DNA sequence: CATAAATAATAGTAATGCTATCATAAATGG
DNA sequence: CCATTTATGATAGCATTACTATTATTTATG
């Protein structure tokens, strides 16, 4: 099985890290505080020296876990995709109607925070902020092909495949399940960011769940089930 | 009028640059060769020292035109949005049917290169590659609010408003014209990038115009005109 | 032709992105 | 439980980046 259902323990592709950060106290400290720091100063101003100061450990120790800050970002986003897939499988267990399962997927993607399966080493609320504002920088880079060859985008691809499969259950011969899925996932992130920083690029009104409504409607109308 | 129709001359918000790069030979050299260099090495590995070496001018001279490489990227993307709006206005002149105008918009966004209005100081083909792989980094930054306040995203917002207005002509009470527009624009860029680097995240087949077809269908179905 | 403005030439500095070395502490296995 | 591997801490250092400053020289302009 792709993940364990008891305590959430994400499968992260080993080529992303040098030493598994979940295998030690220092590693978990790196994860926890990198989320805090990236969220606070942004990915460009984040670096291992600052993180080292924050956790009172030498910069060089962090380099023993991750090649560079890009790999750390890749780790965090892979963790996130694994976590979303876990929550999705949990929520959709025993649900037969694929339309309902698809709607659940959009709900989780739009509002992924949850109290009950929060881990002690990662604040999922802050992680989500990093995801919608920084995660695309994990693949919008020159060496994307090399990283992809090494399997470093596995978790994102796996989630996209899972959602595409739900779409195929609804409309077996729909020709663009992956495009539809990534359009919605990336779209959700953009709309959240725009609603906070570039309001005239969106239509979200205060307190309204416009983003959820919009993408649910978009995807269901596209599949002719609405 | 927002732009001149004879020779294309984009309106770039002055707070983006320190000295107008179109006002001098050196400035145009900076633009032309920054596109070449960013396209070649990627935005993270691009810097003013390398650009200076390339154009045989001191780094400090480039700093007299732009505060930093981020502002230069913002200039290039603003130029691009202005250029798209120009091409759109040109193509849609005297076309009455808003559905046809909207389809034209998607076509231009999907395949913006054109021979006839290529400028001598910017290779629009290479610029487009920068746009779909780097342009989101112009707003996915910590100081987005400050830059936005200074009007630096004007051209992107203006284009989004223009396309949203076409949508409103088709369905006057459609509640999410801006979300739909940005979903399609950003989606097109993502799908192009995915089709080149992360193929399993898309459904584009070789030689097929799947991206164009997908987004045309998505937007027209969403507006109930298909 | 004089003067202002732009660019070139050169230098320098703080921060970043690492890598290396050695000492010490913690884990582990025979 | 001691010996040895392994992880971390402490410290140093170096090439590159992201600028800023200064002065000389060239180019435009009135």
mmCIF file of N, CA, C and O in Angstrom, chain A residues 8 10 12 74-86 108-112 122 124 127-128 131 135 155 159 185 189:
data_model
loop_
_atom_site.group_PDB
_atom_site.id
_atom_site.type_symbol
_atom_site.label_atom_id
_atom_site.label_comp_id
_atom_site.label_asym_id
_atom_site.label_seq_id
_atom_site.Cartn_x
_atom_site.Cartn_y
_atom_site.Cartn_z
ATOM 1 N N UNK A 8 -0.093 8.883 10.292
ATOM 2 C CA UNK A 8 0.333 9.296 8.964
ATOM 3 C C UNK A 8 1.845 9.402 8.867
ATOM 4 O O UNK A 8 2.498 10.103 9.623
ATOM 5 N N UNK A 10 4.389 9.810 5.672
ATOM 6 C CA UNK A 10 4.413 9.944 4.219
ATOM 7 C C UNK A 10 5.588 9.216 3.590
ATOM 8 O O UNK A 10 6.660 9.125 4.182
ATOM 9 N N UNK A 12 8.251 9.607 1.101
ATOM 10 C CA UNK A 12 8.939 10.622 0.312
ATOM 11 C C UNK A 12 10.046 9.940 -0.467
ATOM 12 O O UNK A 12 10.794 9.141 0.100
ATOM 13 N N UNK A 74 11.017 20.759 -2.092
ATOM 14 C CA UNK A 74 10.486 19.575 -2.762
ATOM 15 C C UNK A 74 10.032 18.543 -1.738
ATOM 16 O O UNK A 74 8.993 17.893 -1.910
ATOM 17 N N UNK A 75 10.796 18.401 -0.674
ATOM 18 C CA UNK A 75 10.402 17.494 0.396
ATOM 19 C C UNK A 75 9.059 17.936 0.988
ATOM 20 O O UNK A 75 8.138 17.125 1.152
ATOM 21 N N UNK A 76 8.965 19.219 1.323
ATOM 22 C CA UNK A 76 7.739 19.727 1.941
ATOM 23 C C UNK A 76 6.543 19.545 1.008
ATOM 24 O O UNK A 76 5.460 19.142 1.456
ATOM 25 N N UNK A 77 6.721 19.823 -0.273
ATOM 26 C CA UNK A 77 5.564 19.672 -1.155
ATOM 27 C C UNK A 77 5.232 18.199 -1.376
ATOM 28 O O UNK A 77 4.049 17.849 -1.420
ATOM 29 N N UNK A 78 6.242 17.349 -1.453
ATOM 30 C CA UNK A 78 5.958 15.908 -1.555
ATOM 31 C C UNK A 78 5.216 15.417 -0.320
ATOM 32 O O UNK A 78 4.294 14.610 -0.419
ATOM 33 N N UNK A 79 5.658 15.907 0.834
ATOM 34 C CA UNK A 79 4.977 15.562 2.076
ATOM 35 C C UNK A 79 3.512 15.973 1.971
ATOM 36 O O UNK A 79 2.602 15.195 2.282
ATOM 37 N N UNK A 80 3.293 17.190 1.491
ATOM 38 C CA UNK A 80 1.939 17.715 1.366
ATOM 39 C C UNK A 80 1.077 16.859 0.437
ATOM 40 O O UNK A 80 -0.051 16.502 0.781
ATOM 41 N N UNK A 81 1.617 16.525 -0.734
ATOM 42 C CA UNK A 81 0.819 15.718 -1.670
ATOM 43 C C UNK A 81 0.501 14.342 -1.086
ATOM 44 O O UNK A 81 -0.610 13.830 -1.251
ATOM 45 N N UNK A 82 1.463 13.760 -0.409
ATOM 46 C CA UNK A 82 1.212 12.487 0.251
ATOM 47 C C UNK A 82 0.132 12.606 1.306
ATOM 48 O O UNK A 82 -0.748 11.744 1.437
ATOM 49 N N UNK A 83 0.197 13.699 2.026
ATOM 50 C CA UNK A 83 -0.773 13.939 3.088
ATOM 51 C C UNK A 83 -2.179 14.126 2.515
ATOM 52 O O UNK A 83 -3.166 13.577 3.025
ATOM 53 N N UNK A 84 -2.283 14.896 1.430
ATOM 54 C CA UNK A 84 -3.578 15.098 0.764
ATOM 55 C C UNK A 84 -4.132 13.758 0.278
ATOM 56 O O UNK A 84 -5.313 13.465 0.449
ATOM 57 N N UNK A 85 -3.257 12.957 -0.295
ATOM 58 C CA UNK A 85 -3.716 11.662 -0.802
ATOM 59 C C UNK A 85 -4.217 10.780 0.346
ATOM 60 O O UNK A 85 -5.218 10.073 0.210
ATOM 61 N N UNK A 86 -3.531 10.861 1.444
ATOM 62 C CA UNK A 86 -3.946 10.132 2.639
ATOM 63 C C UNK A 86 -5.321 10.591 3.122
ATOM 64 O O UNK A 86 -6.227 9.785 3.365
ATOM 65 N N UNK A 108 -11.108 18.969 -0.125
ATOM 66 C CA UNK A 108 -9.855 18.788 0.611
ATOM 67 C C UNK A 108 -8.772 19.700 0.045
ATOM 68 O O UNK A 108 -8.021 20.334 0.786
ATOM 69 N N UNK A 109 -8.705 19.778 -1.273
ATOM 70 C CA UNK A 109 -7.682 20.619 -1.904
ATOM 71 C C UNK A 109 -7.892 22.096 -1.601
ATOM 72 O O UNK A 109 -6.945 22.870 -1.521
ATOM 73 N N UNK A 110 -9.154 22.478 -1.459
ATOM 74 C CA UNK A 110 -9.461 23.883 -1.208
ATOM 75 C C UNK A 110 -9.239 24.265 0.240
ATOM 76 O O UNK A 110 -8.827 25.380 0.551
ATOM 77 N N UNK A 111 -9.500 23.333 1.114
ATOM 78 C CA UNK A 111 -9.411 23.613 2.545
ATOM 79 C C UNK A 111 -8.788 22.427 3.266
ATOM 80 O O UNK A 111 -9.466 21.675 3.950
ATOM 81 N N UNK A 112 -7.478 22.259 3.106
ATOM 82 C CA UNK A 112 -6.849 21.024 3.561
ATOM 83 C C UNK A 112 -6.562 20.956 5.052
ATOM 84 O O UNK A 112 -6.259 19.894 5.569
ATOM 85 N N UNK A 122 5.133 19.073 11.811
ATOM 86 C CA UNK A 122 4.773 19.975 10.711
ATOM 87 C C UNK A 122 3.443 20.655 10.983
ATOM 88 O O UNK A 122 2.429 19.988 11.185
ATOM 89 N N UNK A 124 0.432 21.988 9.574
ATOM 90 C CA UNK A 124 -0.169 21.848 8.246
ATOM 91 C C UNK A 124 -0.815 23.142 7.748
ATOM 92 O O UNK A 124 -0.923 23.343 6.537
ATOM 93 N N UNK A 127 2.091 24.999 6.405
ATOM 94 C CA UNK A 127 2.543 24.271 5.216
ATOM 95 C C UNK A 127 1.663 24.600 4.019
ATOM 96 O O UNK A 127 2.161 24.833 2.915
ATOM 97 N N UNK A 128 0.351 24.677 4.242
ATOM 98 C CA UNK A 128 -0.548 24.983 3.132
ATOM 99 C C UNK A 128 -0.265 26.369 2.551
ATOM 100 O O UNK A 128 -0.296 26.566 1.332
ATOM 101 N N UNK A 131 2.541 25.930 0.341
ATOM 102 C CA UNK A 131 2.133 25.222 -0.872
ATOM 103 C C UNK A 131 1.521 26.172 -1.896
ATOM 104 O O UNK A 131 1.953 26.221 -3.044
ATOM 105 N N UNK A 135 5.000 26.407 -3.826
ATOM 106 C CA UNK A 135 5.285 25.040 -4.271
ATOM 107 C C UNK A 135 5.582 24.925 -5.760
ATOM 108 O O UNK A 135 6.308 24.032 -6.175
ATOM 109 N N UNK A 155 4.997 11.936 -5.778
ATOM 110 C CA UNK A 155 3.778 12.122 -4.983
ATOM 111 C C UNK A 155 2.744 13.018 -5.666
ATOM 112 O O UNK A 155 1.541 12.752 -5.593
ATOM 113 N N UNK A 159 -0.989 11.701 -6.923
ATOM 114 C CA UNK A 159 -2.267 12.316 -6.575
ATOM 115 C C UNK A 159 -3.045 12.684 -7.835
ATOM 116 O O UNK A 159 -4.257 12.437 -7.923
ATOM 117 N N UNK A 185 -6.191 21.869 -9.498
ATOM 118 C CA UNK A 185 -5.263 21.945 -8.354
ATOM 119 C C UNK A 185 -4.469 23.246 -8.376
ATOM 120 O O UNK A 185 -4.449 24.006 -7.396
ATOM 121 N N UNK A 189 -4.766 26.963 -5.954
ATOM 122 C CA UNK A 189 -3.651 27.659 -5.306
ATOM 123 C C UNK A 189 -3.543 29.109 -5.783
ATOM 124 O O UNK A 189 -3.366 30.024 -4.985
#
